Amino acid sequence: MEKPDTGKYALHAKILKALAHPTRLFLVDALGKKEHCVCELTEMVGADTSTVSRHLSLLKNAGIVGIEKRGTNVYYALKIPCALNFLRCSREVMEASLAEQIKAIRKQ
Amino acid sequence: MEKPDTGKYALHAKILKALAHPTRLFLVDALGKKEHCVCELTEMVGADTSTVSRHLSLLKNAGIVGIEKRGTNVYYALKIPCALNFLRCSREVMEASLAEQIKAIRKQ
DNA sequence: TGGTTATTTGGCAATATAGCCAAATAGAAA
DNA sequence: TTTCTATTTGGCTATATTGCCAAATAACCA
């Protein structure tokens, strides 16, 4: 068994970290349906443009989304469609975790 | 489409965040094979006991692992086996992301 | 050219996270 | 009881993350 902080675990954690934020999950969900420019996403998210831009560039750095410039707009699109499967998959974990937590509360 | 910071996305992000650390991924991997006490895990991880204990309690709060006290030891076990499927699933994302990043570097 | 719009980036403050050491706690055994 | 071991928690520092505003940049249009 490999120790943590070796490549494998660090890399894996990096990807999870990139997705581990409500706004970024929202963005990935939205981009999974179709590409959007920053202004559209800003409108959907309801935060400052600069904030949304930073979240998007973080996702870009993780290799999850890509960009295409058209006119003054920058269009973001999901580059890794399997990220959606992964999210669906992790939602099961979320639901199971929730169920466990409810059980734990009842036990108190 | 639901806005971020509503329950669904926040909860999902919480679970991902709990897993988004090299040491915690390592711990989940180890506990996926069999239960372990903190001292065993500390040995495997190679960090301070207090650090490992804190990572474990974070996983416990997320509902991912559970404990059983036996003697002076505390045994941790994976409470949500589907977390392993999820990790396998997210590894695909990691690999795809890596491939995309390599492509991006080549383009420069 | 100058002006307008979309986006990114610098800078800052608030907050969260991670790690260690040392102290507190819990249980087992002498 | 005291002592020992395993684990958790308090306290601290260092670092990372988030979000906003304001300034910089980029691409278009007049």
mmCIF file of C-alpha atoms (C1' of nucleotides) in Angstrom:
data_model
loop_
_atom_site.group_PDB
_atom_site.id
_atom_site.type_symbol
_atom_site.label_atom_id
_atom_site.label_comp_id
_atom_site.label_asym_id
_atom_site.label_seq_id
_atom_site.Cartn_x
_atom_site.Cartn_y
_atom_site.Cartn_z
ATOM 1 C CA MET A 1 0.000 0.000 0.000
ATOM 2 C CA GLU A 2 1.340 3.317 -1.150
ATOM 3 C CA LYS A 3 1.752 6.101 1.404
ATOM 4 C CA PRO A 4 -0.309 9.270 1.127
ATOM 5 C CA ASP A 5 1.251 12.366 -0.429
ATOM 6 C CA THR A 6 2.687 10.166 -3.120
ATOM 7 C CA GLY A 7 1.585 11.043 -6.614
ATOM 8 C CA LYS A 8 -1.489 8.863 -6.775
ATOM 9 C CA TYR A 9 -3.295 10.167 -3.712
ATOM 10 C CA ALA A 10 -2.166 13.766 -4.115
ATOM 11 C CA LEU A 11 -3.378 13.871 -7.704
ATOM 12 C CA HIS A 12 -6.656 12.274 -6.838
ATOM 13 C CA ALA A 13 -7.176 14.737 -3.993
ATOM 14 C CA LYS A 14 -6.437 17.633 -6.313
ATOM 15 C CA ILE A 15 -9.275 16.672 -8.646
ATOM 16 C CA LEU A 16 -11.692 16.122 -5.776
ATOM 17 C CA LYS A 17 -10.716 19.462 -4.288
ATOM 18 C CA ALA A 18 -11.415 21.201 -7.574
ATOM 19 C CA LEU A 19 -14.962 19.832 -7.449
ATOM 20 C CA ALA A 20 -15.507 20.219 -3.711
ATOM 21 C CA HIS A 21 -17.273 23.551 -3.735
ATOM 22 C CA PRO A 22 -21.011 24.223 -4.149
ATOM 23 C CA THR A 23 -20.517 26.830 -6.844
ATOM 24 C CA ARG A 24 -18.123 24.657 -8.817
ATOM 25 C CA LEU A 25 -20.464 21.666 -8.637
ATOM 26 C CA PHE A 26 -23.196 23.913 -9.925
ATOM 27 C CA LEU A 27 -20.968 25.110 -12.762
ATOM 28 C CA VAL A 28 -20.043 21.572 -13.782
ATOM 29 C CA ASP A 29 -23.703 20.590 -13.742
ATOM 30 C CA ALA A 30 -24.607 23.574 -15.921
ATOM 31 C CA LEU A 31 -21.728 22.990 -18.328
ATOM 32 C CA GLY A 32 -22.699 19.337 -18.526
ATOM 33 C CA LYS A 33 -25.903 20.419 -20.249
ATOM 34 C CA LYS A 34 -24.307 22.902 -22.638
ATOM 35 C CA GLU A 35 -21.500 25.408 -22.952
ATOM 36 C CA HIS A 36 -21.966 28.865 -21.457
ATOM 37 C CA CYS A 37 -20.122 32.154 -21.421
ATOM 38 C CA VAL A 38 -18.970 33.658 -18.133
ATOM 39 C CA CYS A 39 -21.736 36.244 -18.143
ATOM 40 C CA GLU A 40 -24.428 33.576 -18.393
ATOM 41 C CA LEU A 41 -22.856 31.553 -15.616
ATOM 42 C CA THR A 42 -22.463 34.673 -13.475
ATOM 43 C CA GLU A 43 -26.160 35.356 -13.905
ATOM 44 C CA MET A 44 -27.052 31.765 -12.978
ATOM 45 C CA VAL A 45 -24.781 31.647 -9.953
ATOM 46 C CA GLY A 46 -25.678 35.085 -8.663
ATOM 47 C CA ALA A 47 -22.214 36.109 -7.443
ATOM 48 C CA ASP A 48 -19.609 38.604 -8.563
ATOM 49 C CA THR A 49 -18.224 38.027 -12.069
ATOM 50 C CA SER A 50 -14.712 37.919 -10.707
ATOM 51 C CA THR A 51 -15.685 35.211 -8.258
ATOM 52 C CA VAL A 52 -17.264 33.074 -10.971
ATOM 53 C CA SER A 53 -14.292 33.652 -13.243
ATOM 54 C CA ARG A 54 -11.951 32.426 -10.513
ATOM 55 C CA HIS A 55 -14.014 29.289 -9.951
ATOM 56 C CA LEU A 56 -13.981 28.611 -13.670
ATOM 57 C CA SER A 57 -10.246 29.060 -13.983
ATOM 58 C CA LEU A 58 -9.777 26.669 -11.093
ATOM 59 C CA LEU A 59 -11.831 24.060 -12.948
ATOM 60 C CA LYS A 60 -9.824 24.802 -16.066
ATOM 61 C CA ASN A 61 -6.543 24.266 -14.213
ATOM 62 C CA ALA A 62 -7.825 20.920 -13.018
ATOM 63 C CA GLY A 63 -8.449 20.034 -16.676
ATOM 64 C CA ILE A 64 -12.168 19.596 -16.112
ATOM 65 C CA VAL A 65 -13.414 22.398 -18.355
ATOM 66 C CA GLY A 66 -12.018 24.103 -21.438
ATOM 67 C CA ILE A 67 -12.564 27.461 -23.077
ATOM 68 C CA GLU A 68 -13.221 28.890 -26.503
ATOM 69 C CA LYS A 69 -13.104 32.621 -27.130
ATOM 70 C CA ARG A 70 -15.733 34.035 -29.488
ATOM 71 C CA GLY A 71 -15.917 37.791 -29.788
ATOM 72 C CA THR A 72 -15.635 39.372 -26.373
ATOM 73 C CA ASN A 73 -17.078 36.291 -24.742
ATOM 74 C CA VAL A 74 -15.307 33.302 -23.305
ATOM 75 C CA TYR A 75 -17.294 30.108 -23.585
ATOM 76 C CA TYR A 76 -16.636 27.360 -21.084
ATOM 77 C CA ALA A 77 -17.467 23.747 -21.790
ATOM 78 C CA LEU A 78 -17.066 20.456 -19.964
ATOM 79 C CA LYS A 79 -13.929 18.786 -21.241
ATOM 80 C CA ILE A 80 -14.331 15.548 -19.302
ATOM 81 C CA PRO A 81 -17.844 14.163 -19.720
ATOM 82 C CA CYS A 82 -17.119 11.336 -17.294
ATOM 83 C CA ALA A 83 -17.038 13.990 -14.563
ATOM 84 C CA LEU A 84 -20.820 13.817 -14.740
ATOM 85 C CA ASN A 85 -20.857 10.062 -14.134
ATOM 86 C CA PHE A 86 -18.552 10.653 -11.267
ATOM 87 C CA LEU A 87 -20.879 13.248 -9.775
ATOM 88 C CA ARG A 88 -23.835 10.936 -10.152
ATOM 89 C CA CYS A 89 -21.749 8.256 -8.492
ATOM 90 C CA SER A 90 -20.701 10.482 -5.619
ATOM 91 C CA ARG A 91 -24.302 11.519 -5.085
ATOM 92 C CA GLU A 92 -24.945 7.936 -4.003
ATOM 93 C CA VAL A 93 -22.226 8.349 -1.436
ATOM 94 C CA MET A 94 -23.801 11.585 -0.309
ATOM 95 C CA GLU A 95 -27.183 9.939 0.100
ATOM 96 C CA ALA A 96 -25.714 6.968 1.931
ATOM 97 C CA SER A 97 -23.763 9.311 4.166
ATOM 98 C CA LEU A 98 -26.889 11.279 4.907
ATOM 99 C CA ALA A 99 -28.753 8.105 5.779
ATOM 100 C CA GLU A 100 -25.939 7.086 8.136
ATOM 101 C CA GLN A 101 -25.974 10.469 9.783
ATOM 102 C CA ILE A 102 -29.705 10.321 10.343
ATOM 103 C CA LYS A 103 -29.312 6.887 11.905
ATOM 104 C CA ALA A 104 -26.557 8.258 14.150
ATOM 105 C CA ILE A 105 -28.744 11.137 15.320
ATOM 106 C CA ARG A 106 -31.623 8.780 16.127
ATOM 107 C CA LYS A 107 -29.300 6.662 18.274
ATOM 108 C CA GLN A 108 -28.432 9.573 20.547
ATOM 109 C CA MET B 1 -31.749 24.567 -12.224
ATOM 110 C CA GLU B 2 -31.137 25.030 -8.542
ATOM 111 C CA LYS B 3 -28.725 27.751 -7.427
ATOM 112 C CA PRO B 4 -25.495 26.808 -5.660
ATOM 113 C CA ASP B 5 -25.329 27.034 -1.866
ATOM 114 C CA THR B 6 -28.728 25.450 -1.713
ATOM 115 C CA GLY B 7 -28.855 22.185 0.177
ATOM 116 C CA LYS B 8 -28.083 19.834 -2.680
ATOM 117 C CA TYR B 9 -24.834 21.374 -3.851
ATOM 118 C CA ALA B 10 -23.618 22.337 -0.395
ATOM 119 C CA LEU B 11 -24.148 18.821 0.903
ATOM 120 C CA HIS B 12 -22.502 17.262 -2.097
ATOM 121 C CA ALA B 13 -19.524 19.586 -1.741
ATOM 122 C CA LYS B 14 -19.218 18.681 1.932
ATOM 123 C CA ILE B 15 -18.772 14.998 1.109
ATOM 124 C CA LEU B 16 -16.273 15.721 -1.649
ATOM 125 C CA LYS B 17 -14.345 18.028 0.658
ATOM 126 C CA ALA B 18 -14.145 15.328 3.291
ATOM 127 C CA LEU B 19 -12.455 13.076 0.739
ATOM 128 C CA ALA B 20 -10.350 15.735 -0.952
ATOM 129 C CA HIS B 21 -7.136 15.185 0.960
ATOM 130 C CA PRO B 22 -4.333 12.718 0.193
ATOM 131 C CA THR B 23 -4.218 11.341 3.705
ATOM 132 C CA ARG B 24 -7.971 10.881 3.897
ATOM 133 C CA LEU B 25 -8.065 9.124 0.528
ATOM 134 C CA PHE B 26 -5.357 6.833 1.798
ATOM 135 C CA LEU B 27 -7.331 6.165 4.980
ATOM 136 C CA VAL B 28 -10.509 5.348 3.050
ATOM 137 C CA ASP B 29 -8.537 3.008 0.808
ATOM 138 C CA ALA B 30 -7.026 1.252 3.816
ATOM 139 C CA LEU B 31 -10.344 1.007 5.654
ATOM 140 C CA GLY B 32 -11.936 -0.335 2.493
ATOM 141 C CA LYS B 33 -9.778 -3.435 2.890
ATOM 142 C CA LYS B 34 -10.337 -3.936 6.611
ATOM 143 C CA GLU B 35 -10.917 -2.055 9.846
ATOM 144 C CA HIS B 36 -7.915 -0.605 11.656
ATOM 145 C CA CYS B 37 -7.215 1.081 14.964
ATOM 146 C CA VAL B 38 -5.782 4.603 15.038
ATOM 147 C CA CYS B 39 -2.325 3.363 15.969
ATOM 148 C CA GLU B 40 -2.156 1.099 12.916
ATOM 149 C CA LEU B 41 -3.335 3.873 10.642
ATOM 150 C CA THR B 42 -0.874 6.302 12.220
ATOM 151 C CA GLU B 43 1.916 3.881 11.470
ATOM 152 C CA MET B 44 0.768 3.452 7.873
ATOM 153 C CA VAL B 45 0.345 7.166 7.258
ATOM 154 C CA GLY B 46 3.546 8.203 8.970
ATOM 155 C CA ALA B 47 2.276 11.414 10.589
ATOM 156 C CA ASP B 48 1.506 12.527 14.120
ATOM 157 C CA THR B 49 -1.230 10.520 15.886
ATOM 158 C CA SER B 50 -3.161 13.691 16.555
ATOM 159 C CA THR B 51 -3.129 14.565 12.874
ATOM 160 C CA VAL B 52 -4.413 11.138 11.869
ATOM 161 C CA SER B 53 -7.037 11.247 14.584
ATOM 162 C CA ARG B 54 -8.275 14.592 13.279
ATOM 163 C CA HIS B 55 -8.515 13.264 9.712
ATOM 164 C CA LEU B 56 -10.454 10.266 10.966
ATOM 165 C CA SER B 57 -12.896 12.328 12.959
ATOM 166 C CA LEU B 58 -13.474 14.491 9.897
ATOM 167 C CA LEU B 59 -14.357 11.358 7.905
ATOM 168 C CA LYS B 60 -16.583 10.247 10.766
ATOM 169 C CA ASN B 61 -18.425 13.583 10.769
ATOM 170 C CA ALA B 62 -19.030 13.185 7.058
ATOM 171 C CA GLY B 63 -20.612 9.819 7.849
ATOM 172 C CA ILE B 64 -18.063 7.942 5.763
ATOM 173 C CA VAL B 65 -16.458 5.897 8.527
ATOM 174 C CA GLY B 66 -17.651 4.625 11.876
ATOM 175 C CA ILE B 67 -15.930 3.564 15.098
ATOM 176 C CA GLU B 68 -16.012 0.743 17.571
ATOM 177 C CA LYS B 69 -14.122 0.928 20.861
ATOM 178 C CA ARG B 70 -12.420 -2.251 22.025
ATOM 179 C CA GLY B 71 -10.170 -1.990 25.042
ATOM 180 C CA THR B 72 -8.037 1.089 24.756
ATOM 181 C CA ASN B 73 -8.210 0.985 20.997
ATOM 182 C CA VAL B 74 -10.643 2.698 18.680
ATOM 183 C CA TYR B 75 -11.300 0.757 15.491
ATOM 184 C CA TYR B 76 -12.360 2.659 12.420
ATOM 185 C CA ALA B 77 -14.253 1.003 9.580
ATOM 186 C CA LEU B 78 -15.735 2.129 6.298
ATOM 187 C CA LYS B 79 -19.424 2.725 6.856
ATOM 188 C CA ILE B 80 -20.284 3.451 3.237
ATOM 189 C CA PRO B 81 -18.840 0.789 0.949
ATOM 190 C CA CYS B 82 -20.050 2.635 -2.137
ATOM 191 C CA ALA B 83 -17.448 5.274 -1.323
ATOM 192 C CA LEU B 84 -15.009 2.837 -2.895
ATOM 193 C CA ASN B 85 -16.977 2.678 -6.149
ATOM 194 C CA PHE B 86 -17.044 6.398 -6.097
ATOM 195 C CA LEU B 87 -13.289 6.594 -5.713
ATOM 196 C CA ARG B 88 -12.795 4.153 -8.557
ATOM 197 C CA CYS B 89 -15.179 6.262 -10.574
ATOM 198 C CA SER B 90 -13.403 9.510 -9.782
ATOM 199 C CA ARG B 91 -10.093 7.946 -10.704
ATOM 200 C CA GLU B 92 -11.362 7.833 -14.275
ATOM 201 C CA VAL B 93 -11.942 11.549 -14.041
ATOM 202 C CA MET B 94 -8.460 11.986 -12.679
ATOM 203 C CA GLU B 95 -6.943 10.052 -15.537
ATOM 204 C CA ALA B 96 -8.992 11.887 -18.133
ATOM 205 C CA SER B 97 -8.051 15.189 -16.552
ATOM 206 C CA LEU B 98 -4.407 14.242 -16.624
ATOM 207 C CA ALA B 99 -4.665 13.296 -20.280
ATOM 208 C CA GLU B 100 -6.283 16.644 -21.062
ATOM 209 C CA GLN B 101 -3.566 18.488 -19.205
ATOM 210 C CA ILE B 102 -0.858 16.686 -21.092
ATOM 211 C CA LYS B 103 -2.562 17.561 -24.368
ATOM 212 C CA ALA B 104 -2.757 21.200 -23.248
ATOM 213 C CA ILE B 105 0.950 21.290 -22.428
ATOM 214 C CA ARG B 106 1.843 19.813 -25.822
ATOM 215 C CA LYS B 107 -0.180 22.532 -27.586
ATOM 216 C CA GLN B 108 1.860 25.346 -26.049
ATOM 217 C "C1'" DT C 1 -8.595 56.546 -32.796
ATOM 218 C "C1'" DG C 2 -11.721 56.290 -28.620
ATOM 219 C "C1'" DG C 3 -15.434 53.910 -26.354
ATOM 220 C "C1'" DT C 4 -17.946 49.836 -24.854
ATOM 221 C "C1'" DT C 5 -18.444 45.220 -23.103
ATOM 222 C "C1'" DA C 6 -16.659 40.763 -21.299
ATOM 223 C "C1'" DT C 7 -13.306 38.738 -18.701
ATOM 224 C "C1'" DT C 8 -9.225 38.268 -15.905
ATOM 225 C "C1'" DT C 9 -6.110 39.657 -12.355
ATOM 226 C "C1'" DG C 10 -4.143 42.277 -8.143
ATOM 227 C "C1'" DG C 11 -4.990 43.294 -3.633
ATOM 228 C "C1'" DC C 12 -7.139 42.848 0.506
ATOM 229 C "C1'" DA C 13 -9.752 40.864 4.637
ATOM 230 C "C1'" DA C 14 -12.208 37.081 6.580
ATOM 231 C "C1'" DT C 15 -12.332 32.421 7.272
ATOM 232 C "C1'" DA C 16 -10.946 27.547 6.966
ATOM 233 C "C1'" DT C 17 -7.518 23.938 6.923
ATOM 234 C "C1'" DA C 18 -3.413 21.332 8.286
ATOM 235 C "C1'" DG C 19 0.111 20.050 11.203
ATOM 236 C "C1'" DC C 20 2.573 19.744 15.419
ATOM 237 C "C1'" DC C 21 3.224 19.729 20.507
ATOM 238 C "C1'" DA C 22 1.391 19.354 24.881
ATOM 239 C "C1'" DA C 23 -2.309 18.454 27.893
ATOM 240 C "C1'" DA C 24 -6.637 15.986 28.847
ATOM 241 C "C1'" DT C 25 -9.335 11.794 28.729
ATOM 242 C "C1'" DA C 26 -10.619 6.817 28.756
ATOM 243 C "C1'" DG C 27 -9.795 2.296 29.610
ATOM 244 C "C1'" DA C 28 -6.722 -1.701 31.157
ATOM 245 C "C1'" DA C 29 -3.671 -3.608 34.165
ATOM 246 C "C1'" DA C 30 -0.547 -3.624 38.227
ATOM 247 C "C1'" DT D 1 -5.106 3.383 44.025
ATOM 248 C "C1'" DT D 2 -1.370 4.390 40.577
ATOM 249 C "C1'" DT D 3 0.503 3.607 36.159
ATOM 250 C "C1'" DC D 4 0.485 2.685 31.450
ATOM 251 C "C1'" DT D 5 -1.282 2.960 26.646
ATOM 252 C "C1'" DA D 6 -4.397 4.688 23.035
ATOM 253 C "C1'" DT D 7 -6.903 8.392 21.575
ATOM 254 C "C1'" DT D 8 -8.816 12.970 21.509
ATOM 255 C "C1'" DT D 9 -8.685 17.850 22.156
ATOM 256 C "C1'" DG D 10 -6.736 22.726 23.076
ATOM 257 C "C1'" DG D 11 -3.656 25.927 21.442
ATOM 258 C "C1'" DC D 12 -0.745 27.634 18.292
ATOM 259 C "C1'" DT D 13 1.363 28.880 13.643
ATOM 260 C "C1'" DA D 14 1.563 28.566 8.832
ATOM 261 C "C1'" DT D 15 -0.792 28.249 4.753
ATOM 262 C "C1'" DA D 16 -4.827 28.036 1.598
ATOM 263 C "C1'" DT D 17 -9.362 29.430 0.166
ATOM 264 C "C1'" DT D 18 -13.070 32.493 -0.685
ATOM 265 C "C1'" DG D 19 -15.239 36.666 -1.976
ATOM 266 C "C1'" DC D 20 -15.439 41.317 -3.043
ATOM 267 C "C1'" DC D 21 -13.821 45.720 -5.193
ATOM 268 C "C1'" DA D 22 -11.059 48.019 -8.325
ATOM 269 C "C1'" DA D 23 -7.844 48.054 -11.973
ATOM 270 C "C1'" DA D 24 -6.007 45.802 -16.089
ATOM 271 C "C1'" DT D 25 -6.705 43.376 -20.370
ATOM 272 C "C1'" DA D 26 -8.921 41.811 -24.691
ATOM 273 C "C1'" DA D 27 -11.931 42.068 -28.452
ATOM 274 C "C1'" DC D 28 -15.356 44.345 -30.662
ATOM 275 C "C1'" DC D 29 -17.725 48.708 -32.647
ATOM 276 C "C1'" DA D 30 -18.240 53.614 -33.890
#
